[in-house]
């Protein structure tokens, strides 16, 4: 009996020692691994890189700029369906555990043993809190040490932050493939909709992505993606978060909607790029690509589309009048022509034009094959579309070489041959497209620019910087310096009428010679109709007919230094040389500067600062820039309407031209 008691005592003592040694060992390990743990308090002030978004004046999305495509969404704004889907896929006991899900770990271990040797995917044991610790504070190193640090951090994070805060960080930080970070951006990238519009099937697919976004591509690995999505749907049903009918309906074919560049919708690529440059100059690269700015641009989408169409039509009509210059290139059409054509760079912003290759020709028509599109992820579509270019569609392609110059083609095969890479768009008859028939197109060699501005505020409503942004990013509205020619004359007349002249002042329209000094010779400016003169004429008539000789005499009388001062005041030139030829627009300026100057004439002579941006807000919704700096007295009256005086806008902008002169010049130009 004594021996038994002694033996039990020995076991107890030994057990106690082992227990104490174990506790000491665990404590020592915790102390050892805790020494260099990252500071988890930084999560409190975490500001992830968020994309900057540019919206048109009606709120439509115009452009997005980011290094990581992410929209930060507060947990309160996330639908329950979405959060439940991620909990079902990643951590169903999230709201019960303290950072480590020991039940889940045991279940995963048992499942691993049961499925050992099979192809079944092992269940994960990391909690969402552990993933937050790893993603924010640790590396992706696969090691026992990192797992211990991850577990320690997870428990500390659980004590410091609420469950909702941890889930919010997780859902906004995770990478979900195709450049999308966070659930809000992924919803747009994969389905082109907000998270509030996601269906059960869509939410389940997004929730399936965190484990392996690269291998669950919706097109390249469709079967595996559907399998994993259905697994998440089953977990949602198992947890009672959806009904059986919802689960059955959700197990449908996987359909994604690749998101196109929003700027193409409004033909606003040049506009969006100009806004991007403006923001970059104001706030720098980091703020632009990571600051989550919300920019309200001045662009009017309807007006922009009309401006784009008008500019393109003018350039194309002028170019086609010069004749057909030949195909873009030649292509070997043996085998699958679609794959070869897909590799040819085409312009994506000149819709409804489409790149095509000529497959066969005859006298009356040519069969063409259109460049196939690409699926989400870049794979070439297997769909092959064809059409016909009839003789009617090549009538404009007159010969440019001698001796057939100017003659319309008598057959399509005169113009096109198999393998020609061209552009085509639907053939229009009586205002409607002819089904299956197309018109030959060619990219114009000439380009141009257009700006539409509100003359009272300087807001740019539409801007076209060239025929195609894909073809050339050079913005001819703001970057191209060209001679304004006769459009400069109203500023010469403005300077004169501000200094004693009137619209009824008589000048002489007749030959004039100007001695420009030794070695330069005599300058004899001519009118547009060379040798045609009207004699004595009023300034009103002279401006109406854009008479050069009168403008030069007027510039002689008032002096080029004064005209140069007005040109600087209107922002057309920074410095204008005192040569009389500059009164006829011989200097170089931009379309934007000229439009701004004309706007000052139209608004009564008030100084304007052109802008493409109405307002900029930071990621928290605070306004950090507003273009309209006019004071509004009475706009912030508290307590609503109480029969007080109506609000007044106080305009303190500089008067650069006498209002009467501005009125007279406007009247003369009418």
XYZ file of C-alpha atoms in Angstrom:
670
model
C 0.000 0.000 0.000
C 2.856 2.282 0.962
C 4.558 1.545 -2.305
C 1.369 2.382 -4.196
C 1.027 5.673 -2.319
C 4.671 6.463 -3.001
C 4.264 5.577 -6.670
C 1.162 7.775 -7.016
C 3.008 10.561 -5.215
C 5.925 10.130 -7.584
C 3.629 10.276 -10.617
C 1.916 13.378 -9.245
C 5.233 15.060 -8.559
C 6.599 14.118 -11.946
C 3.402 15.234 -13.648
C 3.514 18.537 -11.803
C 7.121 19.069 -12.807
C 6.374 18.187 -16.428
C 3.334 20.471 -16.364
C 5.335 23.358 -14.896
C 8.154 22.756 -17.342
C 5.607 22.670 -20.173
C 3.963 25.871 -18.975
C 7.370 27.490 -18.630
C 8.283 26.263 -22.096
C 5.092 27.589 -23.626
C 5.519 30.899 -21.768
C 9.109 31.077 -22.918
C 8.109 30.347 -26.495
C 5.379 32.992 -26.350
C 7.870 35.477 -24.883
C 10.450 34.535 -27.510
C 8.099 34.896 -30.482
C 6.392 37.987 -29.025
C 9.592 40.015 -28.830
C 9.645 41.027 -32.496
C 5.934 40.913 -33.333
C 4.766 43.784 -35.575
C 2.774 46.596 -33.995
C -0.828 45.622 -34.575
C -2.106 49.052 -33.414
C -1.375 50.358 -36.919
C -4.564 48.611 -38.060
C -6.526 51.300 -36.224
C -5.402 53.970 -38.705
C -5.085 51.705 -41.718
C -5.652 53.517 -45.017
C -5.310 51.082 -47.928
C -4.441 52.272 -51.431
C -7.789 53.163 -53.019
C -8.394 53.989 -56.687
C -9.209 57.506 -57.821
C -12.438 57.713 -59.803
C -13.468 60.438 -62.238
C -17.161 61.082 -62.866
C -18.819 63.162 -65.580
C -21.166 66.010 -64.683
C -24.145 63.623 -64.643
C -22.386 61.201 -62.287
C -21.471 58.597 -64.912
C -18.053 57.000 -64.469
C -15.455 58.471 -66.815
C -12.190 56.897 -65.653
C -10.361 55.055 -62.862
C -6.705 55.322 -61.847
C -4.960 52.969 -59.423
C -1.975 50.712 -58.862
C -4.273 48.350 -56.963
C -7.912 48.390 -58.028
C -9.671 48.855 -54.722
C -12.757 50.640 -53.429
C -12.956 50.824 -49.649
C -16.400 49.810 -48.404
C -17.413 50.159 -44.716
C -18.802 47.019 -43.113
C -22.156 48.758 -42.633
C -22.482 49.092 -46.426
C -21.776 45.426 -47.146
C -24.855 43.245 -47.775
C -25.395 40.362 -45.345
C -25.375 37.939 -48.284
C -21.809 38.937 -49.177
C -20.396 38.751 -45.629
C -22.163 35.417 -45.068
C -20.676 34.011 -48.266
C -17.139 34.828 -47.122
C -17.797 33.509 -43.618
C -19.160 30.273 -45.098
C -16.113 29.887 -47.318
C -13.410 30.975 -44.888
C -14.489 31.014 -41.222
C -18.061 30.078 -40.252
C -17.239 30.376 -36.495
C -15.755 33.861 -36.915
C -18.120 35.534 -34.440
C -17.595 32.788 -31.790
C -13.814 32.256 -31.566
C -11.133 34.488 -30.081
C -8.786 34.507 -33.037
C -8.041 30.769 -33.143
C -10.768 28.304 -34.120
C -9.686 25.155 -32.273
C -12.882 23.341 -33.274
C -12.215 24.139 -36.896
C -8.588 23.027 -36.562
C -9.674 19.669 -35.119
C -12.305 19.249 -37.837
C -9.733 20.059 -40.529
C -7.262 17.545 -39.039
C -9.893 14.775 -38.935
C -10.986 15.541 -42.498
C -7.366 15.478 -43.642
C -6.829 12.021 -42.142
C -10.100 10.737 -43.615
C -9.343 12.071 -47.086
C -5.638 11.213 -47.085
C -4.675 9.839 -50.470
C -7.792 11.156 -52.218
C -7.976 14.179 -54.475
C -10.313 16.064 -52.169
C -9.217 19.589 -51.239
C -8.110 19.768 -47.550
C -10.158 22.084 -45.364
C -8.436 25.276 -44.231
C -7.844 25.988 -40.551
C -6.789 29.665 -40.633
C -9.384 32.075 -39.281
C -10.185 35.393 -40.926
C -8.360 37.118 -38.052
C -5.255 35.047 -38.770
C -5.477 36.008 -42.446
C -5.721 39.691 -41.456
C -2.600 39.254 -39.301
C -0.749 37.599 -42.185
C -1.905 39.975 -44.935
C -1.330 43.192 -42.994
C 1.549 42.460 -40.634
C 3.469 39.370 -41.779
C 4.951 37.872 -44.920
C 3.734 34.902 -46.982
C 6.668 32.794 -45.774
C 5.631 29.174 -45.181
C 7.156 28.272 -41.807
C 6.278 27.081 -38.313
C 7.618 30.339 -36.862
C 5.303 32.464 -39.002
C 2.266 30.356 -38.021
C 3.048 30.884 -34.319
C 3.419 34.639 -34.832
C 0.208 34.646 -36.856
C -1.681 32.914 -34.025
C -0.293 35.282 -31.362
C -1.144 38.340 -33.447
C -4.637 37.029 -34.179
C -5.420 36.712 -30.457
C -4.061 40.207 -29.747
C -6.038 41.684 -32.646
C -9.228 40.029 -31.344
C -8.748 41.733 -27.957
C -8.034 45.134 -29.528
C -10.653 45.384 -32.292
C -14.279 44.501 -32.832
C -15.292 41.574 -35.019
C -16.875 43.949 -37.535
C -13.662 45.998 -37.810
C -11.603 42.857 -38.444
C -14.061 41.621 -41.085
C -14.084 45.069 -42.718
C -10.290 45.075 -42.988
C -10.314 41.567 -44.451
C -13.002 42.187 -47.091
C -11.295 45.373 -48.297
C -7.739 44.016 -48.383
C -7.955 40.546 -49.952
C -6.761 40.010 -53.519
C -9.477 38.458 -55.684
C -7.748 38.191 -59.059
C -7.707 40.258 -62.281
C -6.105 43.181 -60.427
C -9.052 43.576 -58.024
C -8.396 44.159 -54.326
C -11.369 44.006 -51.995
C -14.937 42.906 -52.540
C -16.226 46.220 -53.985
C -13.661 46.350 -56.802
C -14.008 42.614 -57.536
C -17.772 42.988 -57.908
C -17.191 45.594 -60.626
C -14.382 43.685 -62.346
C -16.150 40.305 -62.559
C -19.811 41.313 -62.814
C -19.839 45.060 -63.586
C -22.207 45.759 -60.690
C -22.122 47.019 -57.117
C -21.991 44.588 -54.175
C -25.622 45.395 -53.366
C -26.671 43.909 -56.725
C -24.815 40.586 -56.402
C -26.830 37.373 -56.604
C -26.201 34.318 -54.411
C -24.222 32.666 -57.237
C -22.069 35.773 -57.782
C -21.401 36.359 -54.082
C -20.472 32.668 -53.657
C -18.030 32.822 -56.578
C -16.278 35.907 -55.179
C -16.111 34.236 -51.755
C -14.446 31.228 -53.385
C -11.574 33.314 -54.781
C -9.362 34.224 -51.761
C -7.838 30.738 -51.507
C -6.646 30.628 -55.138
C -7.672 33.606 -57.326
C -5.206 32.593 -60.044
C -6.479 29.023 -60.427
C -10.182 29.896 -60.218
C -10.272 31.963 -63.391
C -13.902 32.097 -64.609
C -12.968 31.385 -68.242
C -9.733 29.388 -68.257
C -10.740 27.188 -65.289
C -14.513 27.353 -65.535
C -15.254 23.825 -64.229
C -13.044 24.192 -61.176
C -14.476 27.666 -60.497
C -18.035 26.316 -60.606
C -17.086 23.421 -58.311
C -15.594 25.751 -55.697
C -18.504 28.203 -56.039
C -20.997 25.373 -55.472
C -19.022 24.319 -52.400
C -19.579 27.812 -50.944
C -23.280 27.662 -51.837
C -23.566 24.325 -49.994
C -21.914 25.861 -46.903
C -24.331 28.796 -47.022
C -27.232 26.318 -47.102
C -25.709 24.160 -44.363
C -25.380 27.182 -42.067
C -29.000 28.189 -42.712
C -28.068 31.463 -44.401
C -29.949 30.708 -47.635
C -32.902 28.502 -48.513
C -32.819 25.294 -50.561
C -34.568 27.023 -53.480
C -31.921 29.775 -53.472
C -29.141 27.172 -53.454
C -30.652 25.240 -56.366
C -31.127 28.390 -58.413
C -27.584 29.609 -57.642
C -25.969 26.488 -59.107
C -26.323 27.911 -62.595
C -23.666 28.303 -65.314
C -20.963 30.790 -64.305
C -21.469 34.061 -66.192
C -19.039 36.976 -65.842
C -19.213 40.389 -67.476
C -15.783 41.766 -68.346
C -15.690 45.478 -67.603
C -14.662 47.728 -70.479
C -12.929 51.069 -70.113
C -15.646 53.480 -68.999
C -14.008 56.416 -70.778
C -14.795 54.826 -74.180
C -18.509 55.153 -73.421
C -18.382 58.918 -73.734
C -15.493 59.231 -76.222
C -13.819 61.001 -73.309
C -10.325 59.499 -73.299
C -8.588 62.818 -73.993
C -10.733 64.515 -71.361
C -10.022 61.870 -68.712
C -6.287 61.963 -69.425
C -6.236 65.755 -69.072
C -7.984 65.442 -65.709
C -5.437 62.803 -64.668
C -2.575 65.179 -65.519
C -4.248 67.986 -63.549
C -4.629 65.813 -60.428
C -1.044 64.571 -60.771
C 0.251 68.165 -60.875
C -1.899 69.220 -57.899
C -1.373 66.304 -55.523
C 1.367 64.039 -56.873
C 1.501 60.399 -57.947
C 0.725 58.770 -54.580
C -2.461 60.793 -54.039
C -3.589 60.127 -57.612
C -3.125 56.346 -57.609
C -3.686 55.522 -53.929
C -5.632 58.436 -52.421
C -9.167 57.324 -53.260
C -10.121 60.731 -54.669
C -13.601 61.280 -56.057
C -13.413 63.762 -58.934
C -16.476 65.430 -60.431
C -15.485 66.541 -63.929
C -17.250 69.191 -65.997
C -17.773 66.907 -69.004
C -21.284 66.650 -70.456
C -21.451 63.090 -71.902
C -24.117 63.894 -74.516
C -22.247 66.958 -75.746
C -18.972 65.016 -75.738
C -20.402 62.292 -77.980
C -21.729 64.910 -80.416
C -18.373 66.711 -80.453
C -16.520 63.448 -81.073
C -18.852 62.478 -83.924
C -18.645 65.925 -85.531
C -14.841 66.027 -85.350
C -14.433 62.468 -86.665
C -16.897 63.084 -89.519
C -15.076 66.245 -90.587
C -11.664 64.587 -90.559
C -12.897 61.460 -92.378
C -14.772 63.405 -95.062
C -11.720 65.552 -95.768
C -9.423 62.524 -95.853
C -11.668 60.426 -98.103
C -11.809 63.260 -100.620
C -8.061 62.728 -101.114
C -8.621 59.105 -102.231
C -7.784 55.571 -101.080
C -4.224 55.040 -99.827
C -4.377 51.248 -99.541
C -4.779 48.676 -96.745
C -3.185 48.932 -93.304
C -1.162 45.753 -93.907
C -1.320 42.298 -95.493
C -2.144 39.043 -93.695
C -1.750 35.376 -94.594
C -5.351 34.138 -94.416
C -4.588 30.432 -94.701
C -5.713 28.447 -91.644
C -7.464 30.311 -88.803
C -7.331 33.932 -89.929
C -9.025 35.044 -86.686
C -6.034 34.198 -84.480
C -3.664 36.061 -86.810
C -5.959 39.097 -87.032
C -6.391 39.195 -83.246
C -2.650 39.867 -82.912
C -2.852 42.991 -85.088
C -3.103 46.187 -82.992
C -6.428 47.882 -83.636
C -7.945 51.128 -82.377
C -10.628 50.422 -79.791
C -12.099 53.929 -79.533
C -13.398 54.509 -83.076
C -16.656 52.552 -82.832
C -18.567 51.552 -84.949
C -15.431 50.999 -87.053
C -14.044 47.455 -86.780
C -10.804 45.960 -88.038
C -11.238 43.201 -90.616
C -9.309 41.137 -93.139
C -10.412 40.581 -96.732
C -11.097 36.859 -97.277
C -12.154 36.868 -100.945
C -13.115 39.404 -103.600
C -15.178 39.712 -106.753
C -16.286 42.570 -108.983
C -19.394 43.259 -106.878
C -18.269 42.519 -103.328
C -15.568 41.427 -100.911
C -16.124 39.010 -98.040
C -14.405 40.199 -94.887
C -13.720 38.598 -91.495
C -13.818 40.809 -88.404
C -11.185 40.837 -85.695
C -12.403 38.477 -82.932
C -12.803 39.807 -79.417
C -11.068 38.570 -76.303
C -12.675 36.884 -73.337
C -12.073 37.877 -69.722
C -8.436 37.151 -69.068
C -7.243 37.638 -72.658
C -8.203 34.411 -74.437
C -9.210 34.905 -78.101
C -12.897 34.310 -78.727
C -13.726 31.331 -80.948
C -16.570 33.247 -82.601
C -15.804 34.318 -86.203
C -17.971 37.052 -87.727
C -17.994 37.929 -91.414
C -19.678 40.453 -93.674
C -19.692 41.913 -97.188
C -18.250 45.128 -98.578
C -20.262 45.887 -101.701
C -19.398 48.190 -104.589
C -21.490 50.872 -102.878
C -19.158 50.638 -99.877
C -16.035 51.509 -101.906
C -17.455 54.232 -104.189
C -15.531 56.924 -102.308
C -12.170 55.182 -102.836
C -11.244 57.122 -105.944
C -7.842 56.487 -107.430
C -5.051 58.880 -106.411
C -2.472 57.844 -109.011
C -2.133 59.067 -112.582
C -3.765 58.474 -115.069
C -6.869 57.248 -113.205
C -6.827 60.059 -110.633
C -10.312 60.953 -109.380
C -12.136 58.057 -111.044
C -14.540 55.960 -108.949
C -13.788 52.205 -108.953
C -15.840 50.020 -111.287
C -15.285 46.867 -109.200
C -14.445 46.016 -105.595
C -11.453 43.921 -106.660
C -9.852 47.102 -108.043
C -9.576 48.351 -104.452
C -9.320 45.239 -102.272
C -7.574 41.891 -102.487
C -7.467 38.840 -100.169
C -5.303 39.376 -97.095
C -5.830 43.161 -96.941
C -6.237 44.398 -93.350
C -8.744 47.250 -93.305
C -11.375 49.026 -91.227
C -15.101 48.799 -92.024
C -18.364 49.980 -90.504
C -22.046 49.295 -91.330
C -23.263 50.609 -94.695
C -25.998 53.217 -94.150
C -28.879 53.687 -96.587
C -31.798 56.034 -95.982
C -30.576 56.557 -92.449
C -30.530 52.844 -91.543
C -27.757 50.218 -91.608
C -28.009 47.561 -94.335
C -27.841 44.133 -92.694
C -24.627 42.255 -93.437
C -23.171 45.029 -95.636
C -20.257 47.277 -94.722
C -18.410 50.359 -95.948
C -14.659 50.564 -96.427
C -12.885 53.028 -94.120
C -9.370 54.380 -93.773
C -7.697 56.184 -90.875
C -7.342 59.895 -91.723
C -3.842 61.329 -91.919
C -5.112 64.729 -90.808
C -6.223 65.405 -87.231
C -7.768 68.240 -85.251
C -9.198 69.381 -81.938
C -12.370 70.849 -80.469
C -13.337 72.449 -77.149
C -16.822 73.424 -75.948
C -16.843 75.727 -72.918
C -19.409 77.443 -70.716
C -18.374 81.104 -71.244
C -19.725 82.200 -67.852
C -17.837 79.743 -65.645
C -14.979 78.346 -67.756
C -16.284 74.792 -67.372
C -15.132 72.655 -70.311
C -18.211 70.699 -71.398
C -16.592 68.712 -74.204
C -13.090 68.276 -75.551
C -11.741 66.260 -78.479
C -7.965 66.073 -78.708
C -7.628 64.117 -81.945
C -9.180 61.429 -84.119
C -8.280 58.551 -81.793
C -6.708 58.421 -78.331
C -5.550 54.860 -79.023
C -3.730 56.135 -82.106
C -2.146 59.187 -80.447
C -2.323 60.403 -76.855
C -1.102 63.846 -77.923
C -3.933 66.227 -77.017
C -4.216 68.772 -79.810
C -6.671 70.865 -77.785
C -4.199 71.648 -75.010
C -0.739 70.613 -76.206
C -0.596 71.515 -79.905
C 0.564 75.069 -80.625
C -0.795 76.250 -83.971
C -1.367 79.575 -85.705
C -4.858 80.896 -84.885
C -4.954 82.935 -88.103
C -7.967 85.206 -88.524
C -9.556 83.990 -85.276
C -7.100 86.377 -83.557
C -8.564 89.444 -85.297
C -11.405 90.085 -82.765
C -8.740 90.701 -80.109
C -7.085 93.319 -82.353
C -10.478 95.002 -82.795
C -11.131 94.766 -79.047
C -7.892 96.601 -78.276
C -8.823 99.286 -80.814
C -12.397 99.802 -79.556
C -11.241 99.926 -75.961
C -9.082 102.854 -77.072
C -11.378 105.178 -79.032
C -12.485 103.240 -82.109
C -16.100 102.246 -82.773
C -17.809 99.679 -85.037
C -18.651 102.535 -87.428
C -15.073 103.872 -87.686
C -14.052 104.066 -91.360
C -10.831 102.364 -92.480
C -9.397 101.818 -95.962
C -9.360 98.371 -97.558
C -6.640 98.787 -100.150
C -3.093 97.739 -101.006
C -0.563 98.355 -98.248
C 3.223 98.101 -98.133
C 5.238 97.858 -94.930
C 8.993 98.369 -94.853
C 10.311 95.793 -92.378
C 13.841 97.180 -92.293
C 17.185 96.410 -93.906
C 17.634 92.834 -95.051
C 13.981 91.944 -94.520
C 12.326 93.807 -97.369
C 8.805 95.035 -97.957
C 5.759 93.120 -96.722
C 2.573 93.398 -98.801
C -0.277 91.677 -96.927
C -3.109 90.456 -99.162
C -6.758 89.647 -98.494
C -8.146 86.137 -98.847
C -9.472 87.153 -102.275
C -6.135 88.292 -103.687
C -6.347 91.585 -105.572
C -9.891 92.318 -104.344
C -10.372 95.517 -102.322
C -13.483 97.344 -101.060
C -12.080 100.808 -100.423
C -13.444 102.762 -97.398
C -15.218 100.367 -95.040
C -16.480 100.339 -91.433
C -14.786 98.183 -88.811
C -18.003 96.197 -88.474
C -17.916 95.235 -92.160
C -14.156 94.705 -92.117
C -14.426 92.168 -89.288
C -17.428 90.550 -90.945
C -15.392 89.911 -94.108
C -12.138 89.234 -92.190
C -10.203 91.790 -94.233
C -6.446 91.541 -93.690
C -5.438 94.991 -94.941
C -7.819 96.773 -92.536
C -6.584 94.632 -89.613
C -2.946 95.494 -90.374
C -3.742 99.245 -90.678
C -5.664 99.047 -87.377
C -2.685 97.340 -85.708
C -0.392 100.075 -87.080
C -2.634 102.761 -85.603
C -3.088 101.331 -82.091
C 0.393 99.786 -81.936
C 1.470 96.172 -81.561
C 2.644 96.633 -77.934
C -0.954 97.437 -76.924
C -2.292 94.461 -78.890
C 0.327 92.279 -77.219
C -0.916 93.461 -73.817
C -4.494 92.489 -74.716
C -3.318 89.120 -76.078
C -1.611 88.450 -72.740
C -4.633 89.685 -70.801
C -6.853 87.233 -72.701
C -4.318 84.437 -72.213
C -3.773 83.783 -75.927
C -0.032 84.498 -75.841
C 2.375 84.903 -72.946
C 4.470 87.371 -74.939
C 3.539 88.723 -78.390
C 6.396 90.019 -80.615
C 5.778 93.492 -82.076
C 5.530 92.330 -85.685
C 2.462 93.408 -87.637
C 2.057 89.914 -89.101
C 1.093 88.759 -85.596
C -2.071 90.861 -85.867
C -3.179 88.326 -88.525
C -2.610 85.377 -86.169
C 0.921 84.430 -87.200
C 1.883 83.429 -83.656
C 1.178 80.002 -82.164
C -1.304 79.174 -79.411
C -3.665 76.350 -78.399
C -7.325 75.660 -79.064
C -8.013 75.820 -75.306
C -6.471 79.286 -75.033
C -8.467 80.608 -77.977
C -11.745 79.179 -76.653
C -11.037 80.801 -73.274
C -10.383 84.166 -74.940
C -13.615 83.986 -76.945
C -15.508 83.030 -73.783
C -14.315 86.281 -72.178
C -15.727 88.189 -75.137
C -19.040 86.349 -74.755
C -19.406 86.825 -70.979
C -18.981 90.599 -70.941
C -15.222 90.742 -70.508
C -14.805 88.817 -67.214
C -11.587 86.850 -66.676
C -12.023 83.099 -66.970
C -9.916 80.229 -65.782
C -10.766 77.141 -67.837
C -11.369 73.987 -65.825
C -12.127 70.342 -66.438
C -12.858 69.731 -62.742
C -15.783 71.019 -60.701
C -14.886 69.413 -57.373
C -12.489 66.943 -55.774
C -13.297 64.997 -52.603
C -10.914 62.870 -50.562
C -11.611 59.274 -49.488
C -13.696 60.520 -46.557
C -15.950 62.741 -48.682
C -14.324 66.023 -47.640
C -14.141 68.613 -50.440
C -10.497 69.537 -51.017
C -10.952 71.510 -54.254
C -13.791 73.500 -55.796
C -13.461 75.461 -59.037
C -16.260 77.969 -58.490
C -14.760 80.398 -55.973
C -17.564 82.974 -56.183
C -19.040 84.036 -52.869
C -22.670 83.031 -52.361
C -24.364 85.300 -49.874
C -27.376 83.701 -48.253
C -26.677 80.173 -49.535
C -26.102 78.806 -46.032
C -29.172 80.305 -44.352
C -30.042 78.073 -41.355
C -33.507 76.689 -40.651
C -34.808 76.533 -44.227
C -36.857 79.104 -46.104
C -38.186 81.997 -43.979
C -39.029 84.575 -46.648
C -35.489 85.960 -46.535
C -33.815 87.629 -49.524
C -32.766 85.229 -52.254
C -29.096 84.162 -52.315
C -26.665 86.270 -54.355
C -23.521 85.245 -56.170
C -20.800 87.859 -55.724
C -18.533 87.834 -58.787
C -15.169 89.441 -58.012
C -13.417 88.234 -61.151
C -11.234 90.770 -62.965
C -12.762 92.789 -65.802
C -10.265 92.293 -68.658
C -12.335 94.139 -71.274
C -14.839 96.968 -71.056
C -18.346 95.397 -71.037
C -19.469 97.755 -73.816
C -16.530 96.692 -75.993
C -17.331 93.033 -75.324
C -20.948 93.672 -76.339
C -19.897 95.490 -79.526
C -17.388 92.804 -80.581
C -19.973 90.085 -79.977
C -22.512 92.011 -82.053
C -19.986 92.514 -84.863
C -19.139 88.806 -84.971
C -22.802 87.823 -85.175
